[in-house]
Amino acid sequence: MRRSVAALFLSLAPLSALAQTGLDLISSETAAFDSMVLWNERDVRPIGLTEVARVEGQIFFGVSLILDVPWSDDLQRVSINSSDIKLTLPDGTELQAIGAYDYLGMMELGSPGLSVSRPYNWPESDADARWQGVFLVPEGTSGGTLTFPGEPGWSGEVTVPAVGREVDAASFAAFTIADVDRYRRIALEDRRAGLDIGSVLTPLPGHVLADVEIEIAPTASNRTANEERFHWSTSFFRLVAADGTTYWPAGERFMDRLLDDQFNGVDPGESATRRVVWMVPEAADVAFLFYGDTMVAQVDLTGAVADEG
């Protein structure tokens, strides 16, 4: 059911520096795809409704870089606009990235810039610049020159590898079900203007609220930005019936509230648990937890139903 942890890309090719103008290449990976799954609006779509981008005569070319920054008393921040970062093809055509991964395996259309700040406790701590972008290049393109202008900046040759497959976004962590409770209603409380405001969440007739505790144990970082952590949001999860129906989420527990989309993060090698509530038919005995389009756990829904949680 679970796949092993994958590298950022399945097809790799080296980069070589043409000119050093301050930033120094630490590592790089490249990849090519004939189609890509888009995540821009995926958080509001049911399982199986997947948006796939494909352009006739073109391929998607991804580049991931880690660059060393020569921090100094004078250099506290490096910021390069997305419109200034260019891939120059052998015929002189200049291209701007059309997409990027904030989280590996989750491509979104957009133009990524590069931004990194000097650590507050420098020089005891360091911070590298990480950049990941996806270009749309003609089929048969052998490579080009990727340029980050400015001082400090960087320029290097990039080679387009053979077309491969996208990495699975779920491959950076293990997901297990720690606990499941079922309720006929859930009491909530918020505080506004110094007042405690109580409320009750009640499902439709014939349904219950399944309170699912998910344990997330990352094995690698899924970030292309400057952080070695695994990040996820509540909206990346789907609870799915045996017939493929996507159950609608009520939210993730946060104190005495349910939030529709909570941002979370944990270091690889550690683990965290989060409780997410879905409305499910009371007669349902099993469901399946998906992370993106990947099934990561089976959920037992046969427990007793409590009146209130």
XYZ file of C-alpha atoms in Angstrom:
309
model
C 0.000 0.000 0.000
C 2.859 2.423 0.804
C 5.623 3.310 -1.561
C 9.228 3.822 -0.512
C 10.546 7.338 -0.119
C 11.419 8.762 -3.513
C 13.948 11.383 -4.491
C 12.674 14.712 -5.728
C 12.757 13.507 -9.306
C 13.090 10.075 -10.876
C 15.204 11.248 -13.820
C 18.346 13.121 -12.825
C 20.953 15.074 -14.773
C 23.897 17.164 -13.523
C 24.301 20.924 -13.624
C 27.616 22.660 -14.146
C 28.415 26.234 -13.205
C 29.346 28.617 -16.017
C 30.097 31.594 -13.876
C 30.301 32.155 -10.151
C 28.996 35.582 -9.195
C 28.472 35.012 -5.504
C 26.144 32.026 -5.108
C 27.817 28.617 -5.155
C 26.080 25.465 -6.361
C 25.780 22.788 -3.659
C 23.498 20.279 -5.359
C 21.002 20.036 -8.184
C 18.430 17.741 -9.737
C 16.474 17.938 -12.961
C 13.559 16.060 -14.468
C 11.305 16.008 -17.516
C 7.633 15.024 -17.809
C 5.219 14.889 -20.728
C 2.344 15.717 -18.362
C 1.932 16.970 -14.811
C -0.784 16.868 -12.151
C -1.823 20.366 -11.040
C -2.572 21.101 -7.379
C -3.797 24.708 -7.677
C -7.460 23.980 -6.880
C -7.112 20.428 -5.616
C -8.030 21.135 -2.006
C -11.708 21.607 -2.934
C -12.046 18.628 -5.293
C -13.070 15.045 -4.488
C -10.761 12.063 -4.948
C -10.349 10.994 -8.556
C -11.050 14.448 -10.007
C -7.474 15.107 -11.041
C -6.358 17.984 -13.258
C -3.559 16.955 -15.624
C -1.605 19.471 -17.733
C -0.280 18.436 -21.149
C 0.880 20.681 -24.028
C 1.312 19.262 -27.518
C 4.926 19.370 -28.687
C 6.191 20.538 -25.281
C 7.552 18.880 -22.144
C 7.699 20.049 -18.550
C 11.301 20.530 -17.415
C 11.907 20.777 -13.672
C 15.053 22.131 -12.033
C 15.858 21.991 -8.308
C 18.881 23.820 -6.876
C 20.533 24.298 -3.514
C 22.905 27.270 -3.539
C 25.372 28.392 -0.905
C 25.043 32.071 0.007
C 28.166 34.076 0.968
C 26.622 35.749 3.994
C 28.471 38.740 5.426
C 27.863 41.745 7.630
C 26.596 43.567 4.549
C 24.649 40.729 2.919
C 21.542 39.956 4.951
C 19.094 38.906 2.264
C 19.055 37.556 -1.287
C 15.922 38.225 -3.333
C 15.569 37.662 -7.086
C 12.270 38.304 -8.844
C 10.668 35.437 -10.732
C 10.569 37.508 -13.932
C 14.363 37.913 -13.810
C 15.148 34.184 -13.543
C 15.533 32.923 -17.114
C 16.251 29.681 -18.935
C 17.998 30.468 -22.226
C 17.700 27.764 -24.900
C 20.413 27.082 -27.519
C 18.504 29.157 -30.118
C 18.497 32.167 -27.799
C 14.876 31.830 -26.622
C 14.458 33.023 -23.043
C 11.889 31.241 -20.881
C 10.406 31.989 -17.487
C 9.265 29.200 -15.145
C 5.556 28.433 -15.387
C 5.233 26.395 -12.199
C 6.889 25.239 -9.008
C 6.702 22.862 -6.082
C 6.144 24.417 -2.666
C 5.799 20.795 -1.580
C 7.516 18.072 -3.585
C 5.152 16.161 -5.822
C 2.580 18.976 -5.740
C 3.112 21.197 -8.764
C 1.214 24.470 -8.986
C 1.208 26.925 -11.855
C 3.046 30.130 -11.025
C 6.414 31.852 -11.386
C 8.809 31.164 -8.508
C 11.325 33.719 -7.357
C 14.275 33.162 -5.028
C 14.328 34.584 -1.527
C 16.405 33.723 1.529
C 17.463 35.656 4.630
C 20.602 35.434 6.706
C 19.956 33.519 9.977
C 19.532 35.747 13.017
C 22.366 33.862 14.760
C 24.784 33.945 11.832
C 27.650 32.982 11.643
C 26.864 30.176 14.099
C 24.056 29.101 11.733
C 23.901 29.054 7.945
C 21.049 29.173 5.438
C 21.228 27.946 1.862
C 19.107 29.218 -0.998
C 16.756 26.608 -2.445
C 14.911 27.071 -5.716
C 12.642 24.825 -7.724
C 10.945 25.738 -10.970
C 9.240 24.056 -13.887
C 9.707 25.270 -17.452
C 7.766 24.376 -20.591
C 10.278 23.562 -23.317
C 9.931 22.157 -26.866
C 10.300 18.401 -27.241
C 13.854 17.526 -28.261
C 15.402 20.380 -26.257
C 18.811 19.231 -25.016
C 19.313 21.876 -22.361
C 20.033 25.523 -21.794
C 21.520 28.105 -19.469
C 19.727 28.950 -16.224
C 20.514 32.416 -14.897
C 19.869 34.093 -11.560
C 21.026 37.662 -12.210
C 22.431 40.118 -9.723
C 25.131 40.149 -7.095
C 25.156 37.606 -5.656
C 23.785 35.546 -8.530
C 24.440 32.302 -10.352
C 24.456 30.932 -13.902
C 24.812 27.345 -15.020
C 24.199 24.826 -17.789
C 21.175 22.575 -17.374
C 20.566 19.352 -19.276
C 17.094 18.038 -20.050
C 16.991 14.326 -19.067
C 14.756 11.585 -20.420
C 11.056 11.935 -19.679
C 10.136 10.289 -16.375
C 7.315 10.159 -13.817
C 6.436 12.641 -11.104
C 7.324 11.757 -7.541
C 4.434 10.705 -5.291
C 3.643 13.477 -2.795
C 2.786 10.836 -0.184
C 6.183 9.139 -0.415
C 7.866 11.462 2.091
C 6.022 10.177 5.178
C 4.247 7.187 6.693
C 0.606 7.649 7.713
C -1.172 5.466 10.271
C -4.528 5.633 12.046
C -3.975 6.023 15.801
C -7.609 6.236 16.906
C -11.176 6.700 15.635
C -14.146 8.033 17.616
C -17.684 8.514 16.320
C -20.101 11.135 17.636
C -23.692 12.202 17.070
C -22.653 15.782 17.765
C -19.507 17.693 18.674
C -19.466 20.631 21.084
C -17.225 23.539 20.057
C -16.216 26.805 21.644
C -14.613 30.002 20.401
C -13.720 33.244 22.126
C -14.533 36.598 20.550
C -14.492 40.086 22.064
C -13.696 38.573 25.448
C -16.727 36.270 25.345
C -16.880 32.455 25.188
C -19.183 31.394 22.348
C -20.347 27.781 22.425
C -21.737 25.890 19.448
C -22.714 22.364 18.434
C -21.914 20.577 15.173
C -24.599 18.046 14.224
C -24.424 15.760 11.139
C -27.247 15.048 8.711
C -29.769 12.334 9.657
C -28.305 8.853 9.269
C -24.762 10.169 9.616
C -22.189 10.511 12.380
C -19.041 12.552 12.854
C -15.923 10.377 12.544
C -13.068 11.869 14.575
C -9.941 10.301 13.047
C -6.537 10.618 14.700
C -3.795 10.440 12.058
C -0.142 9.855 12.901
C 2.284 11.424 10.420
C 5.889 10.166 10.520
C 8.061 11.893 7.886
C 11.055 10.107 6.437
C 12.289 13.113 4.417
C 11.611 16.798 3.870
C 9.050 17.626 1.189
C 10.033 21.280 1.009
C 11.900 23.041 -1.770
C 12.119 26.223 0.308
C 14.682 26.837 3.007
C 13.455 24.358 5.591
C 14.269 20.705 6.302
C 10.767 19.719 7.412
C 7.781 17.807 6.145
C 4.786 20.109 5.755
C 1.163 19.342 5.011
C -2.275 20.881 5.242
C -5.579 19.345 6.287
C -6.843 19.745 2.720
C -4.234 17.271 1.423
C -6.200 14.439 3.077
C -9.340 12.757 1.750
C -11.515 10.172 3.501
C -13.050 7.924 0.860
C -15.779 5.275 0.978
C -15.336 1.819 -0.511
C -17.410 2.894 -3.533
C -15.131 5.892 -4.175
C -17.352 8.556 -2.614
C -15.364 11.340 -0.983
C -16.636 12.205 2.498
C -16.845 15.910 3.245
C -14.492 17.092 6.024
C -15.774 19.062 9.000
C -12.285 20.279 9.877
C -9.186 19.611 11.942
C -9.346 19.912 15.730
C -7.534 22.916 17.186
C -8.171 23.523 20.882
C -12.002 23.670 21.169
C -12.514 24.506 17.497
C -12.554 22.802 14.093
C -10.467 24.560 11.442
C -11.199 23.911 7.771
C -7.529 23.882 6.749
C -4.706 23.774 9.253
C -1.032 24.119 8.207
C 1.276 21.607 9.935
C 4.931 20.608 9.956
C 7.254 18.127 11.644
C 10.914 17.151 11.279
C 11.871 13.912 9.498
C 12.554 11.188 12.044
C 9.900 12.552 14.399
C 6.125 12.136 14.308
C 2.964 14.061 15.079
C -0.732 13.273 15.423
C -3.637 15.354 14.209
C -7.377 14.761 14.574
C -9.589 15.422 11.549
C -13.368 15.099 11.576
C -15.467 13.844 8.655
C -19.217 13.310 8.308
C -19.850 9.669 7.324
C -22.913 7.397 7.096
C -23.559 5.742 10.463
C -23.774 2.355 8.722
C -20.318 2.715 7.114
C -17.859 0.183 8.537
C -14.679 1.094 6.653
C -13.151 4.010 4.781
C -9.803 4.758 3.196
C -7.500 7.681 3.955
C -5.856 9.299 0.941
C -3.017 11.792 0.832
C -3.401 13.428 -2.545
C -4.299 10.562 -4.869
C -2.461 7.921 -2.837
C -4.241 5.657 -0.370
C -2.174 5.649 2.808
C -4.346 3.924 5.440
C -7.561 2.002 6.075
C -9.954 3.466 8.656
C -12.140 1.205 10.835
C -15.514 2.886 11.407
C -17.170 0.122 13.429
C -16.648 1.646 16.886
C -19.470 2.645 19.201
C -21.157 5.995 18.660
C -21.059 8.470 21.558
C -23.708 11.137 21.973
C -21.247 14.010 22.160
C -17.559 14.636 21.651
